[in-house]
Coordinates of C-alpha atoms and ligand atoms in Angstrom, one line a residue:
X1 CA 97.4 116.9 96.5
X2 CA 101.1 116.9 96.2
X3 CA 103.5 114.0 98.0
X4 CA 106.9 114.5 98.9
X5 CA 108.3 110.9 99.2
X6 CA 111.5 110.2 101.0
X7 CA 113.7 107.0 100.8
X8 CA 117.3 105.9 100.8
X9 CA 116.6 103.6 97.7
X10 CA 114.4 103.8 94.9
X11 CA 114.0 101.5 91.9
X12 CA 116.2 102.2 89.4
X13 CA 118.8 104.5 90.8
X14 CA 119.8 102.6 94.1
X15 CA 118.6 99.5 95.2
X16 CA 118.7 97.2 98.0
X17 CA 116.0 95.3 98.7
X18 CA 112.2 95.9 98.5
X19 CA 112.0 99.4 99.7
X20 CA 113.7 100.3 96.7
X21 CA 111.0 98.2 94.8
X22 CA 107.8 100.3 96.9
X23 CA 109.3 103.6 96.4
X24 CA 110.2 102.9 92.5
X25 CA 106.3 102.1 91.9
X26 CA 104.0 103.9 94.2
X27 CA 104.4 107.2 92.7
X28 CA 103.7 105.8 89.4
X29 CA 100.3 104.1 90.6
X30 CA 99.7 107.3 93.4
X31 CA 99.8 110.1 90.2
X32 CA 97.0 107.8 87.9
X33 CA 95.0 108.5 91.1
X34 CA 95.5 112.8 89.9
X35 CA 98.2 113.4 92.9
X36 CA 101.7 114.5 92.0
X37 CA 104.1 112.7 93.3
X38 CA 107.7 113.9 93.9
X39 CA 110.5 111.7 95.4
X40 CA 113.7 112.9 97.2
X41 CA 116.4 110.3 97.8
X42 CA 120.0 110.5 98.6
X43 CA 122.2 110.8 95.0
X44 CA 124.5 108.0 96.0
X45 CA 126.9 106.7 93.9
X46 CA 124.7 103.7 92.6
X47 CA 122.7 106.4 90.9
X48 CA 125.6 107.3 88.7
X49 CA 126.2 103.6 87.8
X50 CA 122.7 102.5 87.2
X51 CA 121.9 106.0 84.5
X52 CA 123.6 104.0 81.7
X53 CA 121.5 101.0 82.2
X54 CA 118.2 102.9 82.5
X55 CA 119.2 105.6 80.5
X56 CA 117.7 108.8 82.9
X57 CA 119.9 111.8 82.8
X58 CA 120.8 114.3 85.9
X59 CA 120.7 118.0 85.9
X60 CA 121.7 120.1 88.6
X61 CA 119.0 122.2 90.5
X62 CA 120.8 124.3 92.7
X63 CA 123.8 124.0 94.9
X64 CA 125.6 124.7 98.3
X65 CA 122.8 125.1 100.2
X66 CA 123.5 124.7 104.2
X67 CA 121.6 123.2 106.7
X68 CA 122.1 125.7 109.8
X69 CA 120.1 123.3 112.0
X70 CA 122.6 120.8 112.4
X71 CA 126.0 121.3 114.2
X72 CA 128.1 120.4 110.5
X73 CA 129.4 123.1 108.1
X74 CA 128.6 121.0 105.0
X75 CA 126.2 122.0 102.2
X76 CA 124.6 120.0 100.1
X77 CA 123.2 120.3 96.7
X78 CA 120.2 119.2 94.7
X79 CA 120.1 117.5 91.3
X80 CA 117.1 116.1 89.9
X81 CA 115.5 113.3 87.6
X82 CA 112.5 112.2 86.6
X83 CA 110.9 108.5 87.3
X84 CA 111.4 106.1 84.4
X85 CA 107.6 104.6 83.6
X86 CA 106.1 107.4 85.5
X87 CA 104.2 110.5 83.9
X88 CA 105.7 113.6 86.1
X89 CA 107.3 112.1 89.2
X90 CA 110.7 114.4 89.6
X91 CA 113.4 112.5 91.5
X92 CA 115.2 115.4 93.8
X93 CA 118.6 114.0 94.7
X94 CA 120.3 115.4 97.7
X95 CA 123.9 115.2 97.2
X96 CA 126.8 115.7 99.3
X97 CA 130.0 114.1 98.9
X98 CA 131.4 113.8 102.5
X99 CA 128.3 111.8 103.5
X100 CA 126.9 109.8 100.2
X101 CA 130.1 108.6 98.3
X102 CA 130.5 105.1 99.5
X103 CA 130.0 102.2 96.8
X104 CA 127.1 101.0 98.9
X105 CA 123.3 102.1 99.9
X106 CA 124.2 101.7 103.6
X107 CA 127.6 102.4 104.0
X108 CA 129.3 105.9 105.1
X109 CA 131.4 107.7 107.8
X110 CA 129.1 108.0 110.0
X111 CA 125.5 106.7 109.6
X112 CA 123.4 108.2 112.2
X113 CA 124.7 111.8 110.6
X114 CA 124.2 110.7 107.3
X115 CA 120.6 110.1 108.0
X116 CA 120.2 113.5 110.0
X117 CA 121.9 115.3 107.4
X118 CA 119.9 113.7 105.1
X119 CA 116.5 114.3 106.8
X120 CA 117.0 117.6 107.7
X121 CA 118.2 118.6 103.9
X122 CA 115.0 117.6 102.8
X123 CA 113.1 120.0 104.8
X124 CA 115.5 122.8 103.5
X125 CA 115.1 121.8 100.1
X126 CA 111.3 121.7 100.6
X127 CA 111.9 125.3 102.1
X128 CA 113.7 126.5 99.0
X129 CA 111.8 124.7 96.1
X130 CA 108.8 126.5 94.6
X131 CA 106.2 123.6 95.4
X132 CA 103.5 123.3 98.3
X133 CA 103.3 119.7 99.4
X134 CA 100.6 118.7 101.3
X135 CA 102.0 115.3 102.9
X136 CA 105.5 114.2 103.0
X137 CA 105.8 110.3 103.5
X138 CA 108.7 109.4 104.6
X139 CA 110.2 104.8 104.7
X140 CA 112.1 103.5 107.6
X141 CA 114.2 105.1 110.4
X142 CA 116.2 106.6 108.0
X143 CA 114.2 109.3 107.4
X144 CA 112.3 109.0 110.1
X145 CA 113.3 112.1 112.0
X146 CA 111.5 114.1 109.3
X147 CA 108.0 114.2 111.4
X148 CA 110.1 114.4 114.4
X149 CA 112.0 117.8 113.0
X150 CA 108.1 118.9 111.8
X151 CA 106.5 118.7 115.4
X152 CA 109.4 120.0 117.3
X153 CA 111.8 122.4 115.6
X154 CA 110.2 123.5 112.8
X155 CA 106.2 123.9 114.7
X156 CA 106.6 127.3 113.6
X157 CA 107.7 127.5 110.3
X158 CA 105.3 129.5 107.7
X159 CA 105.5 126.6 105.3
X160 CA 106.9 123.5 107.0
X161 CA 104.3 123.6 110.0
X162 CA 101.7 122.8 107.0
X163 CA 102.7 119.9 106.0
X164 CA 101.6 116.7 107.5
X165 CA 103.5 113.0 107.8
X166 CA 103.2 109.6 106.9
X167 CA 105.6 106.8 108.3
X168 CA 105.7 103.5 106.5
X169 CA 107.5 101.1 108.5
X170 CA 108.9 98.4 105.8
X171 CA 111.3 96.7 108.9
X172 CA 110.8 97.1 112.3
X173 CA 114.3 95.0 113.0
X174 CA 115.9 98.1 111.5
X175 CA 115.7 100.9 114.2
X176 CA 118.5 103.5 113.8
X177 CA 119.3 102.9 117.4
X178 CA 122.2 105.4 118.5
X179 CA 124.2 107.5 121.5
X180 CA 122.0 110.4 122.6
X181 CA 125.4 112.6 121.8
X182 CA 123.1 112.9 118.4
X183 CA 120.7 114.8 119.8
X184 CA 123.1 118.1 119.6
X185 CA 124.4 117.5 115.8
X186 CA 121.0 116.9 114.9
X187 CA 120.0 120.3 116.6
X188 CA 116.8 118.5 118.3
X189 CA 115.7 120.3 121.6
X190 CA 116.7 118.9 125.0
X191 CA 112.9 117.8 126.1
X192 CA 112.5 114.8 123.4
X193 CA 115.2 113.0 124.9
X194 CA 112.4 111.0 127.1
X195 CA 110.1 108.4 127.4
X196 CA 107.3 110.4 125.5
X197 CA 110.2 111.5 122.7
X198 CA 113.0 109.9 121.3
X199 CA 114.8 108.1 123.7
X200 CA 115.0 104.5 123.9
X201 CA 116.6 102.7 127.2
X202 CA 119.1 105.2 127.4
X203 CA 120.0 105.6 123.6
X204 CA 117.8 107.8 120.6
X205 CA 115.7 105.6 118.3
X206 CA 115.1 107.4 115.0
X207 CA 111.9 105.2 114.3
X208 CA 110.4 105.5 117.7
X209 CA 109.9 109.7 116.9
X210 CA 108.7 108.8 113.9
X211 CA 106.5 106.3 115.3
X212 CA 105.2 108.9 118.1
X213 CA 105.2 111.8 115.6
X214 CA 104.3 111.2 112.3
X215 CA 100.4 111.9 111.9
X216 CA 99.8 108.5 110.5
X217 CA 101.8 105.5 110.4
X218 CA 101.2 102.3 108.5
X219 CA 103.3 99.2 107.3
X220 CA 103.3 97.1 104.8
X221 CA 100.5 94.5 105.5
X222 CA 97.3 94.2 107.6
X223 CA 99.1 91.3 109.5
X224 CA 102.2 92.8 110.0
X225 CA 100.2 95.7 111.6
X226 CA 98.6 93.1 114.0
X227 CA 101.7 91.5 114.4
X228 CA 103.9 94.1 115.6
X229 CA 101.7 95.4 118.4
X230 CA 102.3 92.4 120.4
X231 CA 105.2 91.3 122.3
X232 CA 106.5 88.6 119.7
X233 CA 107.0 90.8 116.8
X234 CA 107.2 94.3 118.6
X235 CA 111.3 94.8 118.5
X236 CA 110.4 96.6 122.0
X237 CA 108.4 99.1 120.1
X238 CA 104.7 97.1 120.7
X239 CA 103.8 99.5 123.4
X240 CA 105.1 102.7 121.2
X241 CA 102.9 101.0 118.1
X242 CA 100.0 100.7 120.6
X243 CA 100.0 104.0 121.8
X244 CA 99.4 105.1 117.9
X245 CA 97.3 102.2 117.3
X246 CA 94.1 104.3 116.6
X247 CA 96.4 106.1 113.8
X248 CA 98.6 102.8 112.8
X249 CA 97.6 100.9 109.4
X250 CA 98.2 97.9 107.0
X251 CA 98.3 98.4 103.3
X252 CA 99.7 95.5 101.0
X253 CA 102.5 96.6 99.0
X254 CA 101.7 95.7 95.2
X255 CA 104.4 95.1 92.4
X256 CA 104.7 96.6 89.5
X257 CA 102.6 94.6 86.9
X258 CA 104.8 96.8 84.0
X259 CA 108.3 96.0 85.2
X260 CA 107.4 92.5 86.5
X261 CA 105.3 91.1 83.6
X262 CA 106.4 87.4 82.0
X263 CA 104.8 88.1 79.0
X264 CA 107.6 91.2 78.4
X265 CA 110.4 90.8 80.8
X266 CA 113.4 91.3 78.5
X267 CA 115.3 90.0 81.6
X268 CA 114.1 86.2 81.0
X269 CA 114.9 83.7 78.4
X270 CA 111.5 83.1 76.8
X271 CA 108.4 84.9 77.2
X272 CA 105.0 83.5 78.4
X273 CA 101.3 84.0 79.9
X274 CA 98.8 82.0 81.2
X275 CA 97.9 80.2 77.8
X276 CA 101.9 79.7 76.9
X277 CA 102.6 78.7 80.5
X278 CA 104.6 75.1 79.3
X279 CA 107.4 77.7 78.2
X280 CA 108.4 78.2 81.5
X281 CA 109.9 74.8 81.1
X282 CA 112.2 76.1 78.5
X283 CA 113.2 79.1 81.0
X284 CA 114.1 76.4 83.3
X285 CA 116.7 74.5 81.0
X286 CA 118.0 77.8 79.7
X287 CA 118.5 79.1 83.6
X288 CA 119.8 75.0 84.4
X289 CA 122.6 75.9 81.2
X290 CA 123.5 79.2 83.0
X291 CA 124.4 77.8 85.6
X292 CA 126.0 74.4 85.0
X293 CA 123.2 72.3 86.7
X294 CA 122.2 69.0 84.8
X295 CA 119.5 69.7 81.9
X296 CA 117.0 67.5 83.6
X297 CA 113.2 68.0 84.2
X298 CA 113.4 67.7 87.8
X299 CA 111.4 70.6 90.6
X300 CA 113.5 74.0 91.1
X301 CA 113.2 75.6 94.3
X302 CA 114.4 79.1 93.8
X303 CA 115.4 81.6 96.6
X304 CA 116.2 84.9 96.4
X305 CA 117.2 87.3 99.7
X306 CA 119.1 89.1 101.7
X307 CA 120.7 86.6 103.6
X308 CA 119.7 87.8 107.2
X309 CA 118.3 86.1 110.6
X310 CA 115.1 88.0 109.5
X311 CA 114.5 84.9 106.5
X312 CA 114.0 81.7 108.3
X313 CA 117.4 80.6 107.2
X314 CA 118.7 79.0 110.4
X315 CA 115.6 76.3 109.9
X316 CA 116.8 75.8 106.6
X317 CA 120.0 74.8 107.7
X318 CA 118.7 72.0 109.5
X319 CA 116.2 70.7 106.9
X320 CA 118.3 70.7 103.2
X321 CA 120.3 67.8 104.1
X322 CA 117.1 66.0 103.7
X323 CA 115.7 67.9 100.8
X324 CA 118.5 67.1 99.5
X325 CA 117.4 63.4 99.2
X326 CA 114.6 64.5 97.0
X327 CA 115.4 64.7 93.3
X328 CA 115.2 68.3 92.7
X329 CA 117.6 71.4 92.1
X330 CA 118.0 74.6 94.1
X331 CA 118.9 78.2 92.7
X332 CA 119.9 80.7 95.4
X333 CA 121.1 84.2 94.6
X334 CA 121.7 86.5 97.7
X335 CA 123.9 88.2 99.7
X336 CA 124.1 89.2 103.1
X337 CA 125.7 87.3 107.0
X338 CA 128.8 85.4 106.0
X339 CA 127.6 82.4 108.3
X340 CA 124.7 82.1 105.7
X341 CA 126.9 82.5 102.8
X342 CA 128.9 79.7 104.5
X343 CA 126.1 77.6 104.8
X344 CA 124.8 77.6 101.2
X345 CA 128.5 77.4 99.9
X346 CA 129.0 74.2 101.8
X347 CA 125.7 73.1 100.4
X348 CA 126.7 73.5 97.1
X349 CA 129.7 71.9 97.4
X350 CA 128.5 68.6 98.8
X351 CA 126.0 68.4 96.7
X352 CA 126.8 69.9 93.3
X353 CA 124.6 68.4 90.7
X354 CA 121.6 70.1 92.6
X355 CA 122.3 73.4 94.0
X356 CA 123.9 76.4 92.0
X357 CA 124.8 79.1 95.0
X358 CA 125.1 82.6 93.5
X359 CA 126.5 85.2 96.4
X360 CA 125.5 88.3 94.7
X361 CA 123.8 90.9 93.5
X362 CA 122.2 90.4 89.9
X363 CA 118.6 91.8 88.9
X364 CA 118.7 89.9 85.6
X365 CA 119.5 86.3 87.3
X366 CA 117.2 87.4 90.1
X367 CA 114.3 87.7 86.9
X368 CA 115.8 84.1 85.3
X369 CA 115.1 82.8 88.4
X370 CA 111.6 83.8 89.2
X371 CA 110.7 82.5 85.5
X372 CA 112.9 79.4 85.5
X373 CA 112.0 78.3 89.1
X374 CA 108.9 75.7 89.3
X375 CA 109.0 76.4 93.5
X376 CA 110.0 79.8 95.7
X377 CA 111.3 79.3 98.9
X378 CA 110.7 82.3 101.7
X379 CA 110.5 80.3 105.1
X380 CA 110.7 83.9 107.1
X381 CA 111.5 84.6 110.8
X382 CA 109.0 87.7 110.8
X383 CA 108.1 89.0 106.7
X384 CA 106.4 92.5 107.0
X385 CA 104.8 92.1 103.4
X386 CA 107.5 90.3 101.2
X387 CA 107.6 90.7 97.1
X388 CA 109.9 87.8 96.6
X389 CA 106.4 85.3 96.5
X390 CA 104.8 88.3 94.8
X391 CA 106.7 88.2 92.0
X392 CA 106.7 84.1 91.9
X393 CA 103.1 84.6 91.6
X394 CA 103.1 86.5 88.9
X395 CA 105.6 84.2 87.4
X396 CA 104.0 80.9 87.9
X397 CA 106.4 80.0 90.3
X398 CA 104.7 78.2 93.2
X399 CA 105.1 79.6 96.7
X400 CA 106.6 77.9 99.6
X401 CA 106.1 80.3 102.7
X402 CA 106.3 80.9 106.4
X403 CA 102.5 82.1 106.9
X404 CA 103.6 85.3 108.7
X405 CA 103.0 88.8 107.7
X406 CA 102.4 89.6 104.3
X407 CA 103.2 86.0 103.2
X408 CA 100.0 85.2 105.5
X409 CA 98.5 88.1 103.5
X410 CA 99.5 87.0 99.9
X411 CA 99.8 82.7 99.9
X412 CA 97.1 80.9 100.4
X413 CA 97.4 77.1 101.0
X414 CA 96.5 75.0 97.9
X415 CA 93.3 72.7 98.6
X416 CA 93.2 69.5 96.2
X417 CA 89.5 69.1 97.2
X418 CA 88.5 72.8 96.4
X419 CA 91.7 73.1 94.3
X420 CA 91.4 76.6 95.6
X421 CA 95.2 78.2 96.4
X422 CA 98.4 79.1 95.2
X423 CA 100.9 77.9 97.7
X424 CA 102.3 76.3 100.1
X425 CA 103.2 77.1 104.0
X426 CA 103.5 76.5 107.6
X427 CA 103.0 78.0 110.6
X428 CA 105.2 77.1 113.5
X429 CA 108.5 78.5 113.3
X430 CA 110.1 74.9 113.3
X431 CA 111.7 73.0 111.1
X432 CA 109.7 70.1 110.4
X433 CA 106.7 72.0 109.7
X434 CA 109.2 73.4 106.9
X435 CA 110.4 70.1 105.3
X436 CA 106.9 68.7 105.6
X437 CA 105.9 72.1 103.2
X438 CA 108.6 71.4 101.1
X439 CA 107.7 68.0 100.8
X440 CA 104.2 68.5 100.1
X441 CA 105.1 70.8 97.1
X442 CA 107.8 68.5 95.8
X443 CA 104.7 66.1 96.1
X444 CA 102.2 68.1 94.1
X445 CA 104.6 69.1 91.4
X446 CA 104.3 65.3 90.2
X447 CA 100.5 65.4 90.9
X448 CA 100.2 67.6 86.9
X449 CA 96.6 68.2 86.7
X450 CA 97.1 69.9 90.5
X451 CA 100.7 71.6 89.3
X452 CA 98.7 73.3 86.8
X453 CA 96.1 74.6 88.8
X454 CA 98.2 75.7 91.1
X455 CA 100.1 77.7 88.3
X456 CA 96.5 79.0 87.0
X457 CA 95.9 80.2 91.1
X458 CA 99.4 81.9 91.0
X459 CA 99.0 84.0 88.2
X460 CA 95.6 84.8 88.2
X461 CA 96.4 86.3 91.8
X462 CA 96.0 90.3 92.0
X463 CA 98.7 91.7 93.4
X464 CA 98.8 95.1 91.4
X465 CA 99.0 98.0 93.2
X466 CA 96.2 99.9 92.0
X467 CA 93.7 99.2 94.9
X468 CA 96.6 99.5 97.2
X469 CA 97.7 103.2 95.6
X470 CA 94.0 104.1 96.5
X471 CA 94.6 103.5 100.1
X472 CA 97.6 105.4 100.6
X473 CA 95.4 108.2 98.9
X474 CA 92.9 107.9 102.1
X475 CA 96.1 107.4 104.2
X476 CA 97.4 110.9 102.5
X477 CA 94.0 112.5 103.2
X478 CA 93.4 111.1 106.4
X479 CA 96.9 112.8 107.4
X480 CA 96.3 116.2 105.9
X481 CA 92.8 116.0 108.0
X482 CA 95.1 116.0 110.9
X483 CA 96.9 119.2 110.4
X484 CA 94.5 121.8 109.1
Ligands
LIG1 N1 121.0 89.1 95.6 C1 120.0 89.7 95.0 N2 120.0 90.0 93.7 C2 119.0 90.6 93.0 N3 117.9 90.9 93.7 C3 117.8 90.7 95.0 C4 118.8 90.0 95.7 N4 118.4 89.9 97.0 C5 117.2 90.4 97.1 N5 116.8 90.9 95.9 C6 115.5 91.5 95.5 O1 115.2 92.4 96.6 C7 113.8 92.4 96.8 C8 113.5 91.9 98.2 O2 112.3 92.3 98.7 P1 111.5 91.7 99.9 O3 110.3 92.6 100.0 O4 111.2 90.3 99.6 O5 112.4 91.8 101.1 P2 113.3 93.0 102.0 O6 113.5 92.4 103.3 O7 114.4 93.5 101.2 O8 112.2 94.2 102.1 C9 111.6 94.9 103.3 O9 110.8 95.9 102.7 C10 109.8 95.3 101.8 C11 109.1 96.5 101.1 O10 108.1 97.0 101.9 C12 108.9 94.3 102.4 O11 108.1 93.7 101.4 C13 109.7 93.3 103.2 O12 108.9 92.4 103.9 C14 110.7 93.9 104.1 O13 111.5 93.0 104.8 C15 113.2 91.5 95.8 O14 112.9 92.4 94.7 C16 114.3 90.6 95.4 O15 114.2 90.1 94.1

């Protein structure tokens, strides 16, 4: 089987957030199972930036190449790369400079065209290059017109009309909600604008088609896949995810055990495994020299995320005041809603010998952190699988977690009777139930025998993504079944 996988970030050319993490190891893990995997992603100008870091190098393919579907004169053209870490995965880059040349992922003139444009240049450059895919699996609403353009336009088309879909919803708070004036640029007949189609009260909601017209849809946990076809976590698309829900499923997202592996990471200060685990310590006063917090044994809470409603943050503005009473330091590193960034910079500066507040963007203190950090904090709204605890995990770095999604999925609460576990969590969205988590692992980190078992739990979890590469497989095959 070949795969055609479509995302607006991959690991290491563009990244974001974890999308850009799923899409940079999938392939890798999907092509040990014998498919071949190609990816085609947006050539943004991150992916010029990053090639000196990672060292890949771009060749062009072919070039003006128009997309006479759409109601735009502009061409695009198609470079390509290959996957660092992967085998054979060729990384098609659709470029075009009027749409893809701001400094930022998500940023452009105009981002509904961008993504139509984008979607829809795909397809051509499917058309034109010499390959037969069976499945093209397309992540998020940004490409989520591609089974849309498949069913409708292009029913008919020799070598299109072969292929089938898979939608991976990574976010269902991300939409691509816009005017139905789209519907003409994007060339998309008259009749989808309805309840059965694309339209959405009154608007066109690029994940809704691909909801109702991809031939399988999943996300990225089993209880995010629950979650979202009820009212609570459904974003107004429950009854849409309900309709599909004989064809809707959960896979865990993995990480990638090469990338993230303490025992290697040239990102951290010292290396460690299981057996040398007392070295994290001396990541933690290394990472405390960084970045000018006391040189003191004392429990790190680590944090790192997009700062957006979606991450519990607005109950942890009502609790730190009083984690702040413990003796303990906090790392945070993340960007995102200046009334967050506010928040944590006023946090910082009241109490400064315990919190270091880092408003950016930095995959190498992001790394420091997940090694140097005794606790990881990830009290989330809604999480539809999360890596940040993943990666803790792997690190040794205990878990603190709304139990919601695929941080129900992945942290189990520590039992000092069974001393089975690795984390800690709550369940009510509230914030006492968040201190009193925080508390309890602030507790336990003085409790040593318990700390260390915990550790052993945490890093002894699987979280590879070879059995979850092995469902997508089924998922590929169940989708072909659909179209022959
Ligand atoms: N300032 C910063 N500097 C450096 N690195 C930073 C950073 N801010 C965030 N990151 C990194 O970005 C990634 C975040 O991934 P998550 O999966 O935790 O959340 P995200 O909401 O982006 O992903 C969405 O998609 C993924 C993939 O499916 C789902 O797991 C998740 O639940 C869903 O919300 C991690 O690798 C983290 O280290």
């Amino acid at each position: 089987m070949r795969i055609a996988m479509v995302s607006y970030e991959v690991y290491p050319f563009a990244k974001v957030g974890g999308l850009a993490d799923v899409v940079g190891a999938l392939p890798k893990y999907i092509e040990r199972q014998g498919l071949t995997v190609d990816i085609f992603m947006p050539y943004h100008k991150k992916v010029d930036e990053n090639a000196p870091k990672f060292g890949y190098t771009i060749e062009k393919v072919s070039e003006a190449i128009p997309v006479p579907q759409l109601l735009t004169e502009e061409k695009f053209d198609i470079y390509k790369t290959t996957l660092p870490g992967s085998r054979n995965v060729n990384v098609f880059l659709i470029s075009n400079r009027y749409y893809f040349s701001a400094n930022e992922v998500y940023e452009g003139p105009d981002l509904a065209e961008q993504a139509i444009f984008f979607s829809d240049a795909v397809l051509e450059s499917i058309k034109k290059l010499d390959f037969n895919y069976d499945v093209i699996h397309v992540n998020d609403w940004q490409t989520a017109l591609i089974p849309v353009y498949l069913k409708s336009v292009y029913k008919n088309d020799e070598k299109l009309s072969k292929i089938a879909s898979v939608l991976t919803i990574h976010n269902l708070g991300y939409q691509g909600i816009f005017e139905p004036s789209y519907m003409k640029f994007a060339g998309l007949p008259d009749y989808l604008f309805s309840i059965d189609g694309i339209e959405f009260y009154g608007n066109i909601n690029f994940l809704k088609g691909g909801i109702l017209f991809a031939d399988v849809i999943n996300t990225v946990s089993p209880t995010y896949a629950r979650e979202i076809q009820a009212k609570e976590y459904g974003e107004k698309l429950d009854g849409v995810l309900r309709v599909r829900s004989a064809d809707l499923y959960g896979i865990l997202n993995g990480i990638d055990y090469e990338e993230y592996n303490p025992e290697t990471d040239k990102r951290i200060y010292v290396n460690y495994n299981l057996e040398t685990v007392e070295k994290k310590r001396e990541n933690k006063r290394m990472l405390q020299r960084e970045l000018g917090l006391p040189e003191r044994d004392v429990p790190m809470i680590g944090m790192i995320n997009r700062l957006v409603d979606q991450k519990g943050l607005d109950i942890m503005a009502e609790v730190m005041d009083y984690v702040s009473l413990f003796d303990m330091q906090f790392v945070l590193l993340g960007t995102g809603d200046e009334k967050y960034e506010e928040m944590f910079k006023s946090l910082g500066e009241k109490y400064p010998e315990k919190y270091s507040i880092n408003l950016k963007f930095d995959i190498v203190l992001a790394q420091r952190i997940y090694a140097g950090a005794d606790m990881f904090l990830m009290p989330s709204r809604y999480e539809p699988c999360g890596l940040g605890q993943m990666y803790s995990l792997r690190y040794g770095t205990i878990p603190i977690v709304r139990y919601t999604g695929g941080l129900a999925d992945t942290v189990k609460e520590y039992d000092p009777q069974t001393k089975d576990g690795n984390g800690f969590g709550f369940e009510p969205y509230d914030p006492a139930y968040l201190l009193k988590a925080i508390a309890k692992a602030l507790y336990y980190y003085n409790e040593k025998e318990h700390w260390i078992t915990l550790i052993r739990n945490a890093m002894t979890t699987d979280l590879s993504w070879d059995k979850s590469a092995k469902e997508y497989v089924k998922l590929y095959q169940r989708a072909k079944s659909k179209v022959q």
